[in-house]
Amino acid sequence: MRLVNVSNRITIPRRAAAPGGLAVGVLAAMRARGGLWFGASGDCVANAADITPKLLERDRVTYATIDVPEELYTAYYNGFANGTLWPLLHSFLGTFHYSASEYQAYDAVNSLFACHLAPLLTDTDLVWVHDYHLLPLAHKLHDAGVRNRIGFFLHIPFPPYDVLRALPVCPQLMRSLLSFDLLGFQTQGDRLNFLATATALWGETVVGSDGAVAMAGRRTMTGVFPIGVDVADIEKSSAESLKSTSVKQMQAGLLGMPLMIGVDRLDYSKGLLERFAAYREFLEVHPEQQRRVVYVQIAPLSRADVRAYAELRAALEQSAGRTNGVFAATDWTPIRYLNRNFPRNVLMGFFRMARVGLVTPVRDGMNLVAKEFVAAQDPDDPGVLVLSSLAGAAVELEDALLVNPYDSSAIARAMQTALTMPLDERRARHRRSMQVLRSNDIHQWHTRFLRALDPIGFEHAKPRRAAGS
Ligand code: GDG
């Protein structure tokens, strides 16, 4: 059995990778199992008729990419995927828009993916499709004659039907999801929202007691597979990178003050404006903390061509500037706000030296940064995670300081609690959180998903290294 992962974009090792949770998860599955990873290259081609997949072999993984015509890709990616589905699935009806032509482009790019992936598949391949860019892909692959087992994992939330039905093409997209053999979600809440939507559209009889949806002679299983992180790798790289130049420079710049850190793609789902407001409130309510703490916010730009992201960027610059204007001293900058991308091992080193991790998305499928922050801590002197109760990670990380991300006073209080928490309590919370992370790490995530997709094929195919190792 060969694993074939399909995602909008792929990450080729040793090339600078854009930050993003999906790539981190799929790369771990590919490294462990080998196989084929198919997606768009990010480059453009003049005509769809000229598309030929480019193949690259590295370390028993075949990376296959296609170039997509620019206009089509823009309408598919910036338009329907990130202007319609991303806000809608995060329940942001105010940011969501719909355009029939962008939906057509989305459908057409899914057809192109299917048409160029189908010839690369062999009969025994297990196909695993990732995320909201590719909801119709199994349906298109069936049309292209593919009969393999095909699974789908949604990395972001699945909203309640009452939100989803704002989308004019909701029934079509829901129907095409039933072409998958397995649908995986981050949390039970997401899965139940999907099943309730299926019930609302097609009646109670389509959903079985085991959570499978049966329609027109097909049966689609559903399951919950919360994504994890590579705990052992992060423990090692966070400790090792304390010796790196960037981490030492950061340490020197703290002048002995505790570090509060946030690391998020610049995205309105991550609650950055709300977090900046909470930090301002914290400095007002606790003037004794002024000049006693450093807040570093790393926010690499993403989807900069989508208007909502450009607007958010401007608002964040204004907000950080206002806080620094009001509170800065000649020898102290309250917020260090960096729109840049750091190497992964350096980030893990930053996490390890931080006293507080701020992860306060207003909605998030899981949030890997929350898990990475915990895994990177020194168990003898661990930092404290302040975590949004609206992130999928809050289901597992009950020992974080859980906050409502819209409640700036609650976040400000949690900042103070985290900064003043006694060592014994920090250690106890960290120990319990690490047990949770180890019991569901990244290897268990892909193992559990693939075993559910094809129990028989899975038992006959050995990964290149044992899951969990
Ligand atoms: C989606 C879902 C779900 C960030 N800055 C840099 C950098 N990162 C890395 C982080 C982390 C990843 O990017 C971000 O993952 P998240 O899970 O936090 O968020 P999304 O990108 O929105 O991911 C999310 C995830 O998919 C997986 O299923 O958890 O809910 O929205 O790994 O460390 N990496 C590097 N430099 C940076 O500056 N190298």
XYZ file of C-alpha atoms and ligand atoms in Angstrom:
508
model
C 0.000 0.000 0.000
C 1.412 3.395 -1.001
C 0.278 6.562 0.739
C -0.755 9.393 -1.584
C -1.302 12.746 0.117
C -3.034 15.537 -1.753
C -3.114 19.142 -0.593
C -3.422 22.524 -2.270
C 0.314 23.241 -1.912
C 3.119 20.893 -1.007
C 6.292 21.440 0.996
C 9.526 20.201 -0.530
C 12.110 19.709 2.251
C 15.104 22.036 2.209
C 13.166 24.738 0.399
C 11.920 27.670 2.491
C 8.458 26.620 3.588
C 5.575 28.960 4.256
C 4.392 28.562 7.840
C 1.233 26.528 8.165
C -0.116 23.696 10.236
C -1.253 21.503 7.346
C 2.242 21.292 5.834
C 3.765 20.398 9.225
C 1.311 17.498 9.661
C 1.482 16.089 6.124
C 5.271 16.313 6.024
C 5.469 14.180 9.176
C 3.217 11.510 7.607
C 5.264 11.525 4.376
C 8.587 11.277 6.214
C 7.352 8.318 8.249
C 5.711 6.378 5.413
C 7.122 7.561 2.091
C 4.794 7.735 -0.937
C 3.503 10.443 -3.246
C 2.552 14.020 -2.349
C 0.531 15.866 -4.992
C -0.394 19.566 -5.100
C -0.070 22.892 -6.899
C 3.420 24.313 -7.376
C 2.524 27.955 -6.831
C 3.893 28.723 -10.324
C 1.633 29.517 -13.248
C 1.081 28.160 -16.729
C -0.560 30.053 -19.595
C -3.139 27.415 -20.582
C -4.707 24.529 -18.691
C -4.029 22.396 -21.791
C -0.256 22.829 -21.221
C -0.231 21.357 -17.699
C 2.150 18.447 -17.129
C 2.930 17.261 -13.592
C 6.540 17.775 -12.467
C 7.941 14.925 -10.413
C 10.781 15.127 -7.906
C 12.094 12.165 -5.875
C 13.625 12.766 -2.462
C 14.214 10.207 0.241
C 11.551 7.765 -1.046
C 8.928 10.497 -1.375
C 7.745 11.564 -4.830
C 6.675 15.204 -4.928
C 4.306 15.855 -7.839
C 3.234 19.397 -8.677
C 1.157 21.067 -11.333
C 1.206 24.687 -12.463
C -2.261 26.236 -12.717
C -3.274 29.212 -14.938
C -2.927 32.376 -12.853
C -6.429 33.781 -13.219
C -8.013 30.449 -12.388
C -5.759 29.892 -9.380
C -6.445 33.370 -7.994
C -10.225 32.919 -8.210
C -9.944 29.439 -6.663
C -7.416 30.243 -3.898
C -7.878 33.903 -2.942
C -11.536 33.807 -3.996
C -13.569 30.746 -3.086
C -11.086 28.923 -0.794
C -9.906 31.867 1.304
C -12.591 34.498 0.702
C -15.578 32.152 1.055
C -14.791 28.802 2.698
C -12.132 29.880 5.225
C -14.301 32.589 6.872
C -17.495 30.535 6.593
C -16.026 27.390 8.153
C -14.642 29.550 10.987
C -18.173 31.005 11.419
C -17.153 34.541 10.354
C -20.266 35.415 8.374
C -19.301 39.108 8.396
C -16.080 38.455 6.432
C -17.541 35.844 4.083
C -18.532 36.636 0.490
C -19.834 34.473 -2.354
C -19.218 34.712 -6.088
C -20.540 32.145 -8.572
C -17.532 32.648 -10.866
C -15.082 31.998 -7.999
C -16.975 28.812 -7.178
C -16.673 27.755 -10.827
C -12.904 28.342 -10.660
C -12.737 26.269 -7.457
C -14.614 23.451 -9.133
C -12.394 23.712 -12.229
C -9.139 23.549 -10.225
C -10.452 20.450 -8.425
C -11.138 18.925 -11.873
C -7.561 19.740 -12.940
C -6.173 18.117 -9.784
C -8.217 14.948 -10.452
C -7.353 14.807 -14.136
C -3.568 15.006 -13.462
C -3.522 12.900 -10.290
C -5.543 9.961 -11.664
C -2.827 8.752 -14.116
C -0.233 8.765 -11.304
C -2.251 6.368 -9.108
C -1.958 2.590 -8.887
C -4.817 0.313 -7.795
C -3.585 -0.246 -4.246
C -2.761 3.389 -3.374
C -4.436 4.865 -0.341
C -5.404 8.451 -1.137
C -5.558 11.046 1.651
C -6.919 14.487 0.711
C -6.369 17.503 2.970
C -8.525 20.491 3.753
C -11.159 22.867 2.479
C -9.451 23.629 -0.856
C -10.306 20.140 -2.100
C -13.833 19.309 -0.894
C -15.021 18.016 -4.343
C -11.845 16.050 -5.161
C -13.089 12.503 -4.432
C -16.139 13.137 -6.596
C -13.880 14.354 -9.432
C -11.520 11.378 -8.994
C -14.488 8.993 -9.273
C -15.469 10.751 -12.501
C -11.901 10.150 -13.728
C -12.337 6.413 -13.072
C -10.411 6.159 -9.779
C -11.737 3.387 -7.495
C -9.185 3.577 -4.628
C -10.056 4.203 -0.989
C -10.059 7.987 -0.505
C -10.029 9.767 2.853
C -10.397 13.451 3.717
C -9.179 15.388 6.733
C -10.544 18.840 7.565
C -7.828 20.827 9.378
C -10.173 23.716 10.205
C -13.534 23.778 12.040
C -16.810 22.477 10.606
C -19.504 25.046 11.536
C -23.138 24.504 12.545
C -25.638 24.064 9.685
C -27.221 27.422 10.459
C -23.914 29.087 9.455
C -23.099 26.754 6.559
C -26.442 27.214 4.865
C -25.500 30.834 4.081
C -23.431 29.296 1.277
C -25.545 28.934 -1.877
C -23.636 25.809 -2.961
C -23.738 24.149 0.473
C -25.856 21.167 -0.731
C -23.569 20.479 -3.717
C -20.398 20.572 -1.603
C -21.947 18.417 1.117
C -23.053 15.937 -1.514
C -19.571 15.715 -3.013
C -18.079 15.032 0.438
C -20.028 11.769 0.385
C -17.707 10.534 -2.379
C -14.998 10.092 0.271
C -14.785 6.815 2.174
C -13.718 8.496 5.428
C -14.142 12.064 6.685
C -11.847 13.055 9.565
C -12.387 16.032 11.888
C -10.278 17.694 14.592
C -12.931 17.515 17.337
C -16.148 15.728 18.137
C -17.930 19.108 17.937
C -16.877 19.461 14.271
C -17.991 15.926 13.480
C -21.379 16.449 15.130
C -21.872 19.682 13.163
C -21.225 17.729 9.957
C -23.680 14.979 10.906
C -26.319 17.535 11.907
C -25.868 19.220 8.502
C -26.295 15.851 6.736
C -29.466 15.236 8.759
C -30.816 18.721 7.979
C -30.208 18.256 4.242
C -31.234 14.642 3.709
C -33.160 13.472 6.787
C -32.367 11.435 9.874
C -32.236 8.092 8.115
C -28.963 8.851 6.272
C -26.899 8.949 9.508
C -26.207 5.571 11.116
C -25.693 4.966 14.842
C -21.945 4.581 14.133
C -21.769 8.068 12.587
C -21.513 6.815 8.995
C -23.560 8.589 6.311
C -25.229 6.309 3.750
C -26.689 7.650 0.490
C -27.301 6.240 -2.964
C -25.482 2.966 -2.282
C -22.365 4.638 -0.813
C -21.274 4.743 2.805
C -18.990 7.454 4.210
C -17.475 6.878 7.633
C -16.726 9.809 9.944
C -14.180 10.032 12.756
C -12.332 12.369 15.113
C -8.542 12.531 14.661
C -7.100 15.492 16.593
C -3.754 16.387 15.029
C -0.727 16.204 17.343
C 2.918 17.283 17.232
C 6.219 15.408 17.129
C 6.795 15.649 20.880
C 10.175 13.863 20.961
C 11.555 15.947 18.093
C 10.418 19.253 19.640
C 11.862 18.354 23.062
C 15.205 17.712 21.412
C 15.322 20.634 18.965
C 14.072 23.204 21.505
C 16.860 22.287 23.940
C 19.510 22.144 21.210
C 18.593 25.435 19.592
C 19.191 27.372 22.820
C 22.776 27.427 21.518
C 21.829 29.002 18.180
C 22.748 32.616 17.446
C 19.150 33.835 16.967
C 18.013 32.323 20.247
C 20.994 33.743 22.120
C 20.313 37.180 20.606
C 16.712 37.005 21.763
C 17.864 35.980 25.264
C 20.322 38.870 25.428
C 17.619 41.327 24.312
C 15.345 40.346 27.202
C 17.753 41.909 29.747
C 16.583 39.369 32.318
C 12.866 40.127 31.851
C 10.392 37.256 31.367
C 9.227 36.684 27.789
C 5.598 36.398 26.676
C 5.436 35.043 23.129
C 2.818 34.646 20.410
C 3.486 32.945 17.041
C 0.656 33.012 14.505
C 0.199 33.329 10.771
C -1.165 36.849 10.263
C -4.810 35.770 10.094
C -8.002 37.227 11.562
C -8.901 33.835 13.046
C -5.883 34.049 15.371
C -7.338 36.814 17.594
C -4.312 39.118 17.320
C -6.188 42.434 17.605
C -8.041 41.141 20.651
C -4.720 39.941 22.157
C -3.047 43.317 21.592
C -5.997 45.038 23.301
C -5.735 42.601 26.219
C -2.021 43.328 26.601
C -2.751 47.048 26.725
C -5.311 46.423 29.451
C -2.797 44.256 31.314
C -0.241 47.109 31.330
C -2.895 49.561 32.537
C -4.206 47.311 35.319
C -0.705 46.180 36.380
C 1.515 49.242 36.020
C 4.117 47.392 38.134
C 4.655 45.074 35.127
C 5.657 47.941 32.844
C 9.377 47.595 32.018
C 9.282 44.154 33.698
C 8.094 41.959 30.831
C 8.715 41.647 27.075
C 5.953 40.601 24.663
C 7.229 39.278 21.315
C 4.601 38.653 18.652
C 5.827 36.792 15.563
C 3.260 37.009 12.752
C 4.525 35.965 9.305
C 2.370 37.339 6.499
C -0.049 34.963 4.819
C -2.619 35.336 2.008
C -1.489 38.924 1.585
C -3.527 39.252 -1.656
C -6.836 38.727 0.146
C -8.286 42.097 1.192
C -9.276 41.093 4.732
C -5.642 40.137 5.424
C -4.236 43.422 4.135
C -6.747 45.316 6.305
C -5.840 43.258 9.354
C -2.153 43.919 8.802
C -2.728 47.675 8.805
C -4.916 47.479 11.930
C -2.298 45.437 13.797
C 0.492 47.853 12.936
C -1.645 50.696 14.230
C -2.532 48.842 17.422
C 1.060 47.800 18.228
C 2.231 51.343 17.418
C -0.366 52.819 19.776
C 0.664 50.551 22.655
C 4.328 51.292 22.114
C 3.594 55.024 21.781
C 1.751 55.106 25.111
C 3.856 52.746 27.223
C 7.390 52.609 25.768
C 10.325 53.934 27.778
C 13.742 54.888 26.449
C 14.987 51.450 27.502
C 11.814 49.346 26.985
C 9.589 48.409 24.024
C 6.311 46.847 25.259
C 5.479 44.898 22.048
C 8.086 43.592 19.654
C 5.988 42.853 16.600
C 7.758 40.904 13.842
C 6.200 40.107 10.440
C 8.803 37.547 9.590
C 9.321 33.841 9.306
C 11.881 32.039 11.514
C 13.391 28.563 11.016
C 11.407 25.955 12.907
C 14.180 24.987 15.347
C 14.718 28.655 16.270
C 11.005 29.032 17.019
C 11.146 26.002 19.304
C 14.099 27.617 21.131
C 12.084 30.859 21.544
C 9.227 28.816 23.020
C 11.572 27.130 25.485
C 12.922 30.402 26.837
C 9.441 31.981 27.153
C 7.639 32.225 30.491
C 4.225 32.626 28.839
C 2.809 31.375 25.515
C -0.153 33.389 24.202
C -2.426 31.356 21.911
C -5.775 33.123 21.750
C -7.460 32.464 18.380
C -11.097 33.518 18.098
C -11.656 30.176 16.312
C -9.179 27.438 15.341
C -9.504 23.843 14.130
C -6.728 22.693 16.469
C -3.742 25.113 16.764
C -0.385 23.403 16.644
C 1.476 26.346 18.198
C -0.287 25.602 21.515
C 0.987 22.022 21.463
C 4.466 23.006 20.246
C 4.797 25.570 23.044
C 4.067 22.932 25.707
C 6.353 20.311 24.128
C 9.236 22.816 23.915
C 9.288 23.675 27.642
C 12.037 22.775 30.104
C 10.226 20.350 32.485
C 12.216 21.731 35.451
C 11.206 25.340 34.799
C 8.285 25.309 32.364
C 6.413 28.285 30.978
C 2.634 28.655 31.105
C 0.242 28.441 28.157
C -2.656 30.913 27.919
C -5.059 29.217 25.516
C -8.323 30.190 23.853
C -11.251 27.985 24.803
C -12.359 28.339 21.138
C -9.321 26.464 19.746
C -9.645 22.724 19.114
C -6.516 22.271 21.268
C -8.496 23.353 24.358
C -10.309 19.983 24.324
C -7.015 18.241 25.161
C -4.967 20.958 26.917
C -7.213 21.408 29.940
C -4.217 22.343 32.078
C -3.523 25.525 30.144
C -5.025 28.784 31.439
C -8.167 28.721 29.310
C -9.629 32.092 28.291
C -12.425 33.415 26.122
C -10.467 35.183 23.327
C -13.069 37.977 23.048
C -12.744 38.858 26.759
C -9.756 41.190 26.975
C -10.027 41.497 30.779
C -9.907 37.700 31.142
C -6.804 37.493 28.928
C -5.160 40.326 30.889
C -5.870 38.457 34.147
C -4.465 35.232 32.683
C -1.260 37.068 31.667
C -0.764 38.167 35.270
C -1.611 34.696 36.646
C 0.844 33.070 34.231
C 3.653 35.504 35.058
C 3.246 34.992 38.799
C 2.447 31.262 38.898
C 4.547 29.325 41.453
C 7.054 26.796 40.103
C 5.273 23.766 41.632
C 2.038 24.611 39.856
C 3.821 25.273 36.560
C 5.531 21.896 36.772
C 2.322 20.035 37.646
C 0.373 21.625 34.777
C 3.198 20.963 32.335
C 3.539 17.308 33.416
C -0.160 16.636 32.864
C -0.181 18.433 29.499
C 2.837 16.432 28.305
C 1.041 13.173 29.129
C -1.804 14.314 26.899
C 0.540 15.315 24.054
C 2.491 12.045 24.226
C -0.667 9.955 24.180
C -1.702 11.560 20.863
C 1.364 12.704 18.953
C 1.737 13.305 15.215
C 2.581 9.654 14.473
C -0.587 8.471 16.152
C -2.557 10.984 14.138
C -1.580 9.581 10.720
C -1.569 5.993 11.974
C -5.107 6.230 13.369
C -6.449 7.980 10.274
C -4.956 5.532 7.773
C -5.976 2.504 9.824
C -9.564 3.785 9.870
C -9.464 4.451 6.110
C -8.216 0.979 5.171
C -7.881 -1.456 8.102
C -6.778 -4.409 5.938
C -4.370 -2.594 3.608
C -2.917 -0.778 6.597
C -1.942 -3.956 8.444
C -0.043 -5.146 5.354
C 1.918 -1.940 4.887
C 4.714 -1.177 7.320
C 5.746 2.437 7.858
C 9.429 3.251 7.446
C 9.689 3.775 11.184
C 7.357 2.576 13.906
C 4.581 4.991 14.823
C 5.417 6.876 17.981
C 9.165 6.335 17.603
C -4.307 24.821 10.153
C -5.515 25.036 11.077
C -4.617 23.249 12.582
C 4.253 29.728 12.372
N 5.113 30.743 12.166
C 6.243 30.180 11.699
C 6.055 28.797 11.623
N 4.830 28.553 12.045
C 4.264 27.184 12.165
C 3.888 26.860 13.596
C 2.881 25.737 13.378
C 2.218 26.135 12.061
O 3.102 27.070 11.406
C 0.882 26.839 12.289
O -0.033 25.846 12.631
P -1.402 26.174 13.395
O -2.024 24.889 13.749
O -1.077 27.000 14.595
O -2.276 27.072 12.408
P -2.715 27.029 10.824
O -1.597 27.382 9.939
O -3.897 27.934 10.738
O -3.122 25.493 10.550
C -5.140 24.702 12.521
C -3.547 23.017 11.540
O -3.973 23.393 10.229
C -3.122 21.556 11.497
O -4.201 20.692 11.328
O -4.060 23.045 13.870
O -6.268 24.810 13.373
O -5.981 26.391 10.998
O 3.508 24.505 13.217
O 5.023 26.497 14.348
N 6.988 27.933 11.204
C 8.195 28.454 10.838
N 8.451 29.806 10.901
C 7.517 30.702 11.327
O 7.786 31.908 11.395
N 9.160 27.612 10.435
